[in-house]
mmCIF file of C-alpha atoms in Angstrom:
data_model
loop_
_atom_site.group_PDB
_atom_site.id
_atom_site.type_symbol
_atom_site.label_atom_id
_atom_site.label_comp_id
_atom_site.label_asym_id
_atom_site.label_seq_id
_atom_site.Cartn_x
_atom_site.Cartn_y
_atom_site.Cartn_z
ATOM 1 C CA UNK A 217 -38.585 23.755 -21.337
ATOM 2 C CA UNK A 218 -37.848 20.326 -19.582
ATOM 3 C CA UNK A 219 -36.007 16.961 -20.425
ATOM 4 C CA UNK A 220 -39.622 15.712 -21.898
ATOM 5 C CA UNK A 221 -41.678 15.686 -24.965
ATOM 6 C CA UNK A 222 -44.511 17.917 -24.456
ATOM 7 C CA UNK A 223 -47.984 17.187 -25.388
ATOM 8 C CA UNK A 224 -48.951 18.812 -28.612
ATOM 9 C CA UNK A 225 -44.953 19.055 -29.730
ATOM 10 C CA UNK A 226 -44.230 17.134 -32.641
ATOM 11 C CA UNK A 227 -41.207 14.880 -32.110
ATOM 12 C CA UNK A 228 -39.660 16.816 -35.265
ATOM 13 C CA UNK A 229 -39.333 19.788 -33.212
ATOM 14 C CA UNK A 230 -39.097 18.355 -29.711
ATOM 15 C CA UNK A 231 -36.090 16.182 -30.362
ATOM 16 C CA UNK A 232 -33.826 18.731 -31.271
ATOM 17 C CA UNK A 233 -35.215 21.399 -29.104
ATOM 18 C CA UNK A 234 -34.294 19.008 -26.268
ATOM 19 C CA UNK A 235 -30.673 18.143 -27.348
ATOM 20 C CA UNK A 236 -30.030 22.150 -28.202
ATOM 21 C CA UNK A 237 -31.238 22.667 -24.776
ATOM 22 C CA UNK A 238 -29.143 20.319 -23.121
ATOM 23 C CA UNK A 239 -25.843 21.663 -24.803
ATOM 24 C CA UNK A 240 -26.958 25.386 -24.358
ATOM 25 C CA UNK A 241 -27.046 24.395 -20.174
ATOM 26 C CA UNK A 242 -23.953 22.336 -20.269
ATOM 27 C CA UNK A 243 -22.023 25.438 -21.759
ATOM 28 C CA UNK A 244 -23.732 27.918 -19.229
ATOM 29 C CA UNK A 245 -22.860 25.446 -16.420
ATOM 30 C CA UNK A 246 -18.956 24.911 -17.406
ATOM 31 C CA UNK A 247 -18.490 28.354 -17.718
ATOM 32 C CA UNK A 248 -20.000 29.278 -14.484
ATOM 33 C CA UNK A 249 -17.331 30.546 -12.283
ATOM 34 C CA UNK A 250 -19.542 30.851 -8.941
ATOM 35 C CA UNK A 251 -19.581 27.006 -8.923
ATOM 36 C CA UNK A 252 -16.161 25.042 -8.209
ATOM 37 C CA UNK A 253 -14.573 23.043 -10.986
ATOM 38 C CA UNK A 254 -16.306 19.694 -9.527
ATOM 39 C CA UNK A 255 -19.427 21.088 -9.698
ATOM 40 C CA UNK A 256 -19.199 22.395 -13.138
ATOM 41 C CA UNK A 257 -17.909 19.609 -14.389
ATOM 42 C CA UNK A 258 -20.520 17.185 -12.578
ATOM 43 C CA UNK A 259 -23.639 19.303 -14.037
ATOM 44 C CA UNK A 260 -21.928 19.382 -17.523
ATOM 45 C CA UNK A 261 -21.796 15.554 -17.599
ATOM 46 C CA UNK A 262 -25.183 15.185 -16.437
ATOM 47 C CA UNK A 263 -26.378 17.132 -19.888
ATOM 48 C CA UNK A 264 -23.976 15.174 -21.980
ATOM 49 C CA UNK A 265 -25.620 12.022 -20.698
ATOM 50 C CA UNK A 266 -29.059 13.387 -21.532
ATOM 51 C CA UNK A 267 -27.796 14.405 -24.748
ATOM 52 C CA UNK A 268 -26.573 11.077 -25.497
ATOM 53 C CA UNK A 269 -29.398 9.278 -24.265
ATOM 54 C CA UNK A 270 -31.970 11.384 -26.612
ATOM 55 C CA UNK A 271 -29.087 10.438 -29.877
ATOM 56 C CA UNK A 272 -29.442 6.685 -28.938
ATOM 57 C CA UNK A 273 -33.699 7.189 -28.496
ATOM 58 C CA UNK A 274 -33.579 8.122 -32.381
ATOM 59 C CA UNK A 275 -30.679 6.120 -33.828
ATOM 60 C CA UNK A 276 -31.932 4.505 -36.684
ATOM 61 C CA UNK A 277 -33.887 7.917 -37.728
ATOM 62 C CA UNK A 278 -30.211 9.677 -37.390
ATOM 63 C CA UNK A 279 -28.849 7.057 -39.992
ATOM 64 C CA UNK A 280 -24.694 7.663 -40.213
ATOM 65 C CA UNK A 281 -25.095 10.692 -37.871
ATOM 66 C CA UNK A 282 -25.932 8.872 -35.187
ATOM 67 C CA UNK A 283 -22.088 7.604 -34.833
ATOM 68 C CA UNK A 284 -20.862 10.981 -34.876
ATOM 69 C CA UNK A 285 -23.130 12.366 -32.096
ATOM 70 C CA UNK A 286 -22.996 9.115 -29.810
ATOM 71 C CA UNK A 287 -19.271 9.156 -29.974
ATOM 72 C CA UNK A 288 -18.915 12.905 -29.226
ATOM 73 C CA UNK A 289 -21.259 13.042 -26.293
ATOM 74 C CA UNK A 290 -19.465 9.875 -24.778
ATOM 75 C CA UNK A 291 -15.934 11.320 -25.718
ATOM 76 C CA UNK A 292 -17.025 15.050 -24.069
ATOM 77 C CA UNK A 293 -18.152 13.050 -20.928
ATOM 78 C CA UNK A 294 -15.289 11.036 -20.381
ATOM 79 C CA UNK A 295 -12.589 14.271 -21.022
ATOM 80 C CA UNK A 296 -14.298 15.556 -17.623
ATOM 81 C CA UNK A 297 -14.614 12.519 -15.453
ATOM 82 C CA UNK A 298 -11.310 12.317 -13.606
ATOM 83 C CA UNK A 299 -12.212 14.681 -10.690
ATOM 84 C CA UNK A 300 -15.914 13.302 -10.496
ATOM 85 C CA UNK A 301 -14.938 9.650 -10.254
ATOM 86 C CA UNK A 302 -12.636 10.909 -7.561
ATOM 87 C CA UNK A 303 -15.294 12.087 -5.568
ATOM 88 C CA UNK A 304 -17.817 9.456 -6.109
ATOM 89 C CA UNK A 305 -15.074 7.229 -4.529
ATOM 90 C CA UNK A 306 -15.167 9.607 -1.250
ATOM 91 C CA UNK A 307 -18.747 9.621 -1.513
ATOM 92 C CA UNK A 308 -18.533 5.676 -1.517
ATOM 93 C CA UNK A 309 -16.570 5.220 1.487
ATOM 94 C CA UNK A 310 -18.593 7.829 3.645
ATOM 95 C CA UNK A 311 -21.689 5.545 2.874
ATOM 96 C CA UNK A 312 -19.457 2.449 4.022
ATOM 97 C CA UNK A 313 -18.335 4.215 7.223
ATOM 98 C CA UNK A 314 -22.314 4.936 8.375
ATOM 99 C CA UNK A 315 -23.023 0.927 7.993
ATOM 100 C CA UNK A 316 -19.633 -0.235 9.307
ATOM 101 C CA UNK A 317 -20.369 -2.399 12.084
ATOM 102 C CA UNK A 318 -17.116 -2.234 14.390
ATOM 103 C CA UNK A 319 -14.569 0.282 15.753
ATOM 104 C CA UNK A 320 -11.712 -1.410 13.192
ATOM 105 C CA UNK A 321 -13.560 -1.331 10.188
ATOM 106 C CA UNK A 322 -14.764 2.170 10.701
ATOM 107 C CA UNK A 323 -10.693 3.383 11.442
ATOM 108 C CA UNK A 324 -9.514 1.374 8.278
ATOM 109 C CA UNK A 325 -12.264 3.558 6.213
ATOM 110 C CA UNK A 326 -11.335 6.828 7.919
ATOM 111 C CA UNK A 327 -7.942 5.977 6.932
ATOM 112 C CA UNK A 328 -8.265 5.169 3.264
ATOM 113 C CA UNK A 329 -10.887 8.272 3.023
ATOM 114 C CA UNK A 330 -8.190 10.578 4.351
ATOM 115 C CA UNK A 331 -5.564 9.266 1.857
ATOM 116 C CA UNK A 332 -8.107 9.417 -0.983
ATOM 117 C CA UNK A 333 -9.188 12.798 0.029
ATOM 118 C CA UNK A 334 -5.542 13.939 -0.007
ATOM 119 C CA UNK A 335 -4.963 12.324 -3.240
ATOM 120 C CA UNK A 336 -8.030 14.306 -4.469
ATOM 121 C CA UNK A 337 -6.562 17.430 -3.617
ATOM 122 C CA UNK A 338 -3.481 17.288 -5.497
ATOM 123 C CA UNK A 339 -5.733 17.072 -8.858
ATOM 124 C CA UNK A 340 -4.319 20.027 -11.052
ATOM 125 C CA UNK A 341 -7.147 22.694 -10.752
ATOM 126 C CA UNK A 342 -5.386 24.205 -13.698
ATOM 127 C CA UNK A 343 -5.583 21.279 -15.958
ATOM 128 C CA UNK A 344 -9.268 21.169 -14.877
ATOM 129 C CA UNK A 345 -9.707 24.677 -16.217
ATOM 130 C CA UNK A 346 -8.532 23.948 -19.516
ATOM 131 C CA UNK A 347 -10.664 20.723 -20.115
ATOM 132 C CA UNK A 348 -13.526 22.805 -19.096
ATOM 133 C CA UNK A 349 -12.864 25.836 -21.283
ATOM 134 C CA UNK A 350 -11.737 23.330 -24.638
ATOM 135 C CA UNK A 351 -15.210 21.125 -23.868
ATOM 136 C CA UNK A 352 -17.160 24.508 -23.551
ATOM 137 C CA UNK A 353 -15.621 25.850 -26.979
ATOM 138 C CA UNK A 354 -16.659 22.503 -28.588
ATOM 139 C CA UNK A 355 -20.083 22.845 -27.669
ATOM 140 C CA UNK A 356 -20.574 25.603 -30.012
ATOM 141 C CA UNK A 357 -19.914 22.787 -32.996
ATOM 142 C CA UNK A 358 -21.844 20.429 -31.363
ATOM 143 C CA UNK A 359 -24.890 22.539 -31.206
ATOM 144 C CA UNK A 360 -24.747 23.469 -34.964
ATOM 145 C CA UNK A 361 -24.612 19.638 -36.183
ATOM 146 C CA UNK A 362 -28.405 19.569 -34.534
ATOM 147 C CA UNK A 363 -29.628 22.310 -36.682
ATOM 148 C CA UNK A 364 -28.577 19.916 -40.014
ATOM 149 C CA UNK A 365 -29.424 16.601 -38.575
ATOM 150 C CA UNK A 366 -31.438 14.328 -40.996
ATOM 151 C CA UNK A 367 -35.183 15.326 -41.154
ATOM 152 C CA UNK A 368 -36.964 13.287 -38.134
ATOM 153 C CA UNK A 369 -40.515 11.947 -38.509
ATOM 154 C CA UNK A 370 -43.660 12.826 -36.366
ATOM 155 C CA UNK A 371 -44.530 9.248 -35.899
ATOM 156 C CA UNK A 372 -43.835 6.641 -33.072
ATOM 157 C CA UNK A 373 -41.355 4.861 -34.822
ATOM 158 C CA UNK A 374 -39.052 7.570 -35.146
ATOM 159 C CA UNK A 375 -38.272 6.673 -31.405
ATOM 160 C CA UNK A 376 -39.779 3.238 -30.766
ATOM 161 C CA UNK A 377 -36.909 1.597 -32.622
ATOM 162 C CA UNK A 378 -34.354 3.050 -30.494
ATOM 163 C CA UNK A 379 -36.391 2.679 -27.470
ATOM 164 C CA UNK A 380 -36.795 -1.065 -28.122
ATOM 165 C CA UNK A 381 -32.914 -1.564 -28.975
ATOM 166 C CA UNK A 382 -32.146 0.193 -25.614
ATOM 167 C CA UNK A 383 -34.486 -1.988 -23.479
ATOM 168 C CA UNK A 384 -33.224 -5.011 -25.205
ATOM 169 C CA UNK A 385 -29.812 -4.274 -24.470
ATOM 170 C CA UNK A 386 -30.351 -3.734 -21.109
ATOM 171 C CA UNK A 387 -32.359 -6.912 -20.689
ATOM 172 C CA UNK A 388 -29.187 -8.729 -22.305
ATOM 173 C CA UNK A 389 -26.613 -6.723 -20.248
ATOM 174 C CA UNK A 390 -28.974 -8.148 -16.853
ATOM 175 C CA UNK A 391 -28.446 -11.748 -17.938
ATOM 176 C CA UNK A 392 -24.813 -11.255 -18.719
ATOM 177 C CA UNK A 393 -23.925 -9.532 -15.350
ATOM 178 C CA UNK A 394 -26.066 -12.418 -13.354
ATOM 179 C CA UNK A 395 -24.038 -15.157 -15.274
ATOM 180 C CA UNK A 396 -20.641 -12.983 -15.183
ATOM 181 C CA UNK A 397 -20.997 -11.026 -11.804
ATOM 182 C CA UNK A 398 -18.181 -8.949 -13.018
ATOM 183 C CA UNK A 399 -17.369 -5.182 -12.545
ATOM 184 C CA UNK A 400 -17.300 -4.892 -16.354
ATOM 185 C CA UNK A 401 -20.774 -6.681 -16.752
ATOM 186 C CA UNK A 402 -22.342 -4.900 -13.975
ATOM 187 C CA UNK A 403 -21.220 -1.470 -15.036
ATOM 188 C CA UNK A 404 -22.286 -2.107 -18.683
ATOM 189 C CA UNK A 405 -25.831 -2.997 -17.341
ATOM 190 C CA UNK A 406 -25.727 -0.010 -15.311
ATOM 191 C CA UNK A 407 -25.195 2.184 -18.411
ATOM 192 C CA UNK A 408 -28.008 0.181 -20.283
ATOM 193 C CA UNK A 409 -30.629 1.057 -17.193
ATOM 194 C CA UNK A 410 -29.423 4.598 -17.422
ATOM 195 C CA UNK A 411 -30.187 4.775 -20.975
ATOM 196 C CA UNK A 412 -34.032 3.597 -20.272
ATOM 197 C CA UNK A 413 -34.404 5.705 -17.477
ATOM 198 C CA UNK A 414 -33.686 8.930 -19.470
ATOM 199 C CA UNK A 415 -35.907 7.530 -22.447
ATOM 200 C CA UNK A 416 -38.729 7.024 -19.528
ATOM 201 C CA UNK A 417 -38.113 10.601 -18.788
ATOM 202 C CA UNK A 418 -38.541 11.876 -22.270
ATOM 203 C CA UNK A 419 -41.745 9.844 -22.401
ATOM 204 C CA UNK A 420 -42.941 10.421 -18.716
ATOM 205 C CA UNK A 421 -46.081 12.773 -20.219
ATOM 206 C CA UNK A 422 -47.519 9.964 -22.222
ATOM 207 C CA UNK A 423 -49.106 8.594 -18.832
ATOM 208 C CA UNK A 424 -47.787 10.491 -16.044
ATOM 209 C CA UNK A 425 -49.199 8.216 -12.991
ATOM 210 C CA UNK A 426 -47.544 4.983 -14.652
ATOM 211 C CA UNK A 427 -44.486 6.578 -15.760
ATOM 212 C CA UNK A 428 -43.766 8.157 -12.360
ATOM 213 C CA UNK A 429 -43.531 4.820 -10.773
ATOM 214 C CA UNK A 430 -41.735 3.545 -13.586
ATOM 215 C CA UNK A 431 -38.962 6.069 -13.602
ATOM 216 C CA UNK A 432 -38.965 5.658 -9.677
ATOM 217 C CA UNK A 433 -38.240 1.872 -10.281
ATOM 218 C CA UNK A 434 -35.687 2.374 -12.823
ATOM 219 C CA UNK A 435 -34.074 5.500 -10.453
ATOM 220 C CA UNK A 436 -33.688 2.891 -7.689
ATOM 221 C CA UNK A 437 -31.884 0.412 -10.132
ATOM 222 C CA UNK A 438 -29.277 2.971 -11.405
ATOM 223 C CA UNK A 439 -28.529 3.844 -8.130
ATOM 224 C CA UNK A 440 -27.871 0.662 -6.517
ATOM 225 C CA UNK A 441 -25.864 -0.292 -9.631
ATOM 226 C CA UNK A 442 -23.959 2.894 -9.755
ATOM 227 C CA UNK A 443 -23.355 2.361 -5.878
ATOM 228 C CA UNK A 444 -21.828 -0.902 -6.906
ATOM 229 C CA UNK A 445 -19.711 0.616 -9.481
ATOM 230 C CA UNK A 446 -18.405 3.085 -6.906
ATOM 231 C CA UNK A 447 -17.097 0.617 -4.842
ATOM 232 C CA UNK A 448 -15.910 -1.684 -7.559
ATOM 233 C CA UNK A 449 -13.817 1.722 -8.504
ATOM 234 C CA UNK A 450 -12.425 2.017 -5.160
ATOM 235 C CA UNK A 451 -11.248 -1.475 -5.176
ATOM 236 C CA UNK A 452 -9.349 -1.187 -7.756
ATOM 237 C CA UNK A 453 -7.686 1.870 -7.027
ATOM 238 C CA UNK A 454 -6.643 0.446 -3.517
ATOM 239 C CA UNK A 455 -5.492 -2.598 -5.231
ATOM 240 C CA UNK A 456 -3.715 -0.773 -8.195
ATOM 241 C CA UNK A 457 -1.840 1.622 -5.886
ATOM 242 C CA UNK A 458 -1.209 -0.879 -2.871
ATOM 243 C CA UNK A 459 -0.242 1.806 -0.463
ATOM 244 C CA UNK A 460 -3.418 2.075 1.833
ATOM 245 C CA UNK A 461 -3.001 0.135 4.764
ATOM 246 C CA UNK A 462 -1.856 -3.276 6.073
ATOM 247 C CA UNK A 463 -2.888 -6.344 4.820
ATOM 248 C CA UNK A 464 -4.773 -7.071 7.770
ATOM 249 C CA UNK A 465 -6.611 -3.432 6.589
ATOM 250 C CA UNK A 466 -7.007 -4.455 2.988
ATOM 251 C CA UNK A 467 -8.522 -7.516 4.062
ATOM 252 C CA UNK A 468 -10.570 -5.804 6.242
ATOM 253 C CA UNK A 469 -11.819 -3.394 3.492
ATOM 254 C CA UNK A 470 -12.372 -6.099 0.736
ATOM 255 C CA UNK A 471 -14.361 -8.012 3.178
ATOM 256 C CA UNK A 472 -16.466 -4.724 3.828
ATOM 257 C CA UNK A 473 -16.901 -4.087 0.324
ATOM 258 C CA UNK A 474 -17.704 -7.662 -0.542
ATOM 259 C CA UNK A 475 -20.673 -7.561 1.926
ATOM 260 C CA UNK A 476 -22.012 -4.242 0.382
ATOM 261 C CA UNK A 477 -21.442 -5.467 -3.126
ATOM 262 C CA UNK A 478 -23.582 -8.375 -2.757
ATOM 263 C CA UNK A 479 -26.436 -6.572 -0.904
ATOM 264 C CA UNK A 480 -26.516 -4.190 -3.738
ATOM 265 C CA UNK A 481 -26.445 -6.600 -6.461
ATOM 266 C CA UNK A 482 -29.270 -8.406 -5.066
ATOM 267 C CA UNK A 483 -31.236 -5.383 -4.744
ATOM 268 C CA UNK A 484 -30.624 -4.612 -8.330
ATOM 269 C CA UNK A 485 -31.337 -7.830 -9.516
ATOM 270 C CA UNK A 486 -35.024 -7.937 -7.673
ATOM 271 C CA UNK A 487 -35.894 -4.806 -9.514
ATOM 272 C CA UNK A 488 -34.425 -5.527 -12.653
ATOM 273 C CA UNK A 489 -36.512 -8.830 -12.616
ATOM 274 C CA UNK A 490 -39.700 -6.657 -12.911
ATOM 275 C CA UNK A 491 -38.221 -4.339 -15.232
ATOM 276 C CA UNK A 492 -36.741 -6.403 -17.752
ATOM 277 C CA UNK A 493 -39.813 -9.250 -17.326
ATOM 278 C CA UNK A 494 -41.491 -7.998 -20.958
ATOM 279 C CA UNK A 495 -39.944 -9.185 -24.166
ATOM 280 C CA UNK A 496 -38.773 -6.033 -25.908
ATOM 281 C CA UNK A 497 -41.482 -6.342 -28.916
ATOM 282 C CA UNK A 498 -44.289 -6.431 -25.851
ATOM 283 C CA UNK A 499 -42.637 -3.369 -24.321
ATOM 284 C CA UNK A 500 -42.475 -1.522 -27.539
ATOM 285 C CA UNK A 501 -46.014 -2.164 -28.445
ATOM 286 C CA UNK A 502 -47.202 -1.184 -25.184
ATOM 287 C CA UNK A 503 -45.451 2.100 -24.991
ATOM 288 C CA UNK A 504 -46.605 2.615 -28.547
ATOM 289 C CA UNK A 505 -50.317 2.203 -27.456
ATOM 290 C CA UNK A 506 -49.728 4.868 -24.643
ATOM 291 C CA UNK A 507 -48.372 7.079 -27.301
ATOM 292 C CA UNK A 508 -51.423 6.530 -29.558
ATOM 293 C CA UNK A 509 -53.717 7.227 -26.564
ATOM 294 C CA UNK A 510 -51.727 10.475 -25.534
ATOM 295 C CA UNK A 511 -51.160 12.163 -29.022
ATOM 296 C CA UNK A 512 -54.329 10.791 -30.957
ATOM 297 C CA UNK A 513 -52.352 9.523 -33.679
ATOM 298 C CA UNK A 514 -50.008 6.873 -34.727
#
């Protein structure tokens, strides 16, 4: 079934069902030898993020079990992140090449992309397969934990408090990013936006026409922040390794990144001002009203 609460489906059944489906799919994708290790990791990490978002939606209903599940899905994704991060940086460089204004800028970017691609190919495939197998084995235990979670209610309050908390955290992270303007603050903002986007996915049937547009705006916001994060990671790699070109080349590269980061940050801020215009309580009450109409119960 879909990554969504279905009409007529009780929350107490929908939530475990969704997480178990994500876990089963992640295991299948990790063990799918028809795909490259990079694709297997990329797909499974998506399922972990989806599962973690569900956990964060019901964080208060889970009680002490929340910390266990939240930490496990976070760490499982991190353990598989190295190769995917390298691919994301290469994609970021390709996008910069497409928009680079001059010959010298494109030459610097091509040279850097070749060096990073060479480093990416040196990633030990055997180590990646070992990580994949280890994570896949642990998913059996993660699945079993879901079956003994605390009993969940079927009322909106089961998810309402988590929905409000995630939205509030996103609004605060947005303000911090605007004030601090650091890679870390924008990365934290991006994570909170992704949480809310996943929650909008889960609730997309409560008012399909509205939620489709709302999810689209959240996806655009997440995309801009994600592209900015990849550039921040690229800059960090270049600075830390220090062997990607002459001082002039590096000045050119930093200038290109600065310009693109400013553009992406501005685009993100424009969307975020609309998404986070409401107070968390107002957002919560509005979604509760949609839920009540959709389900015919409080």
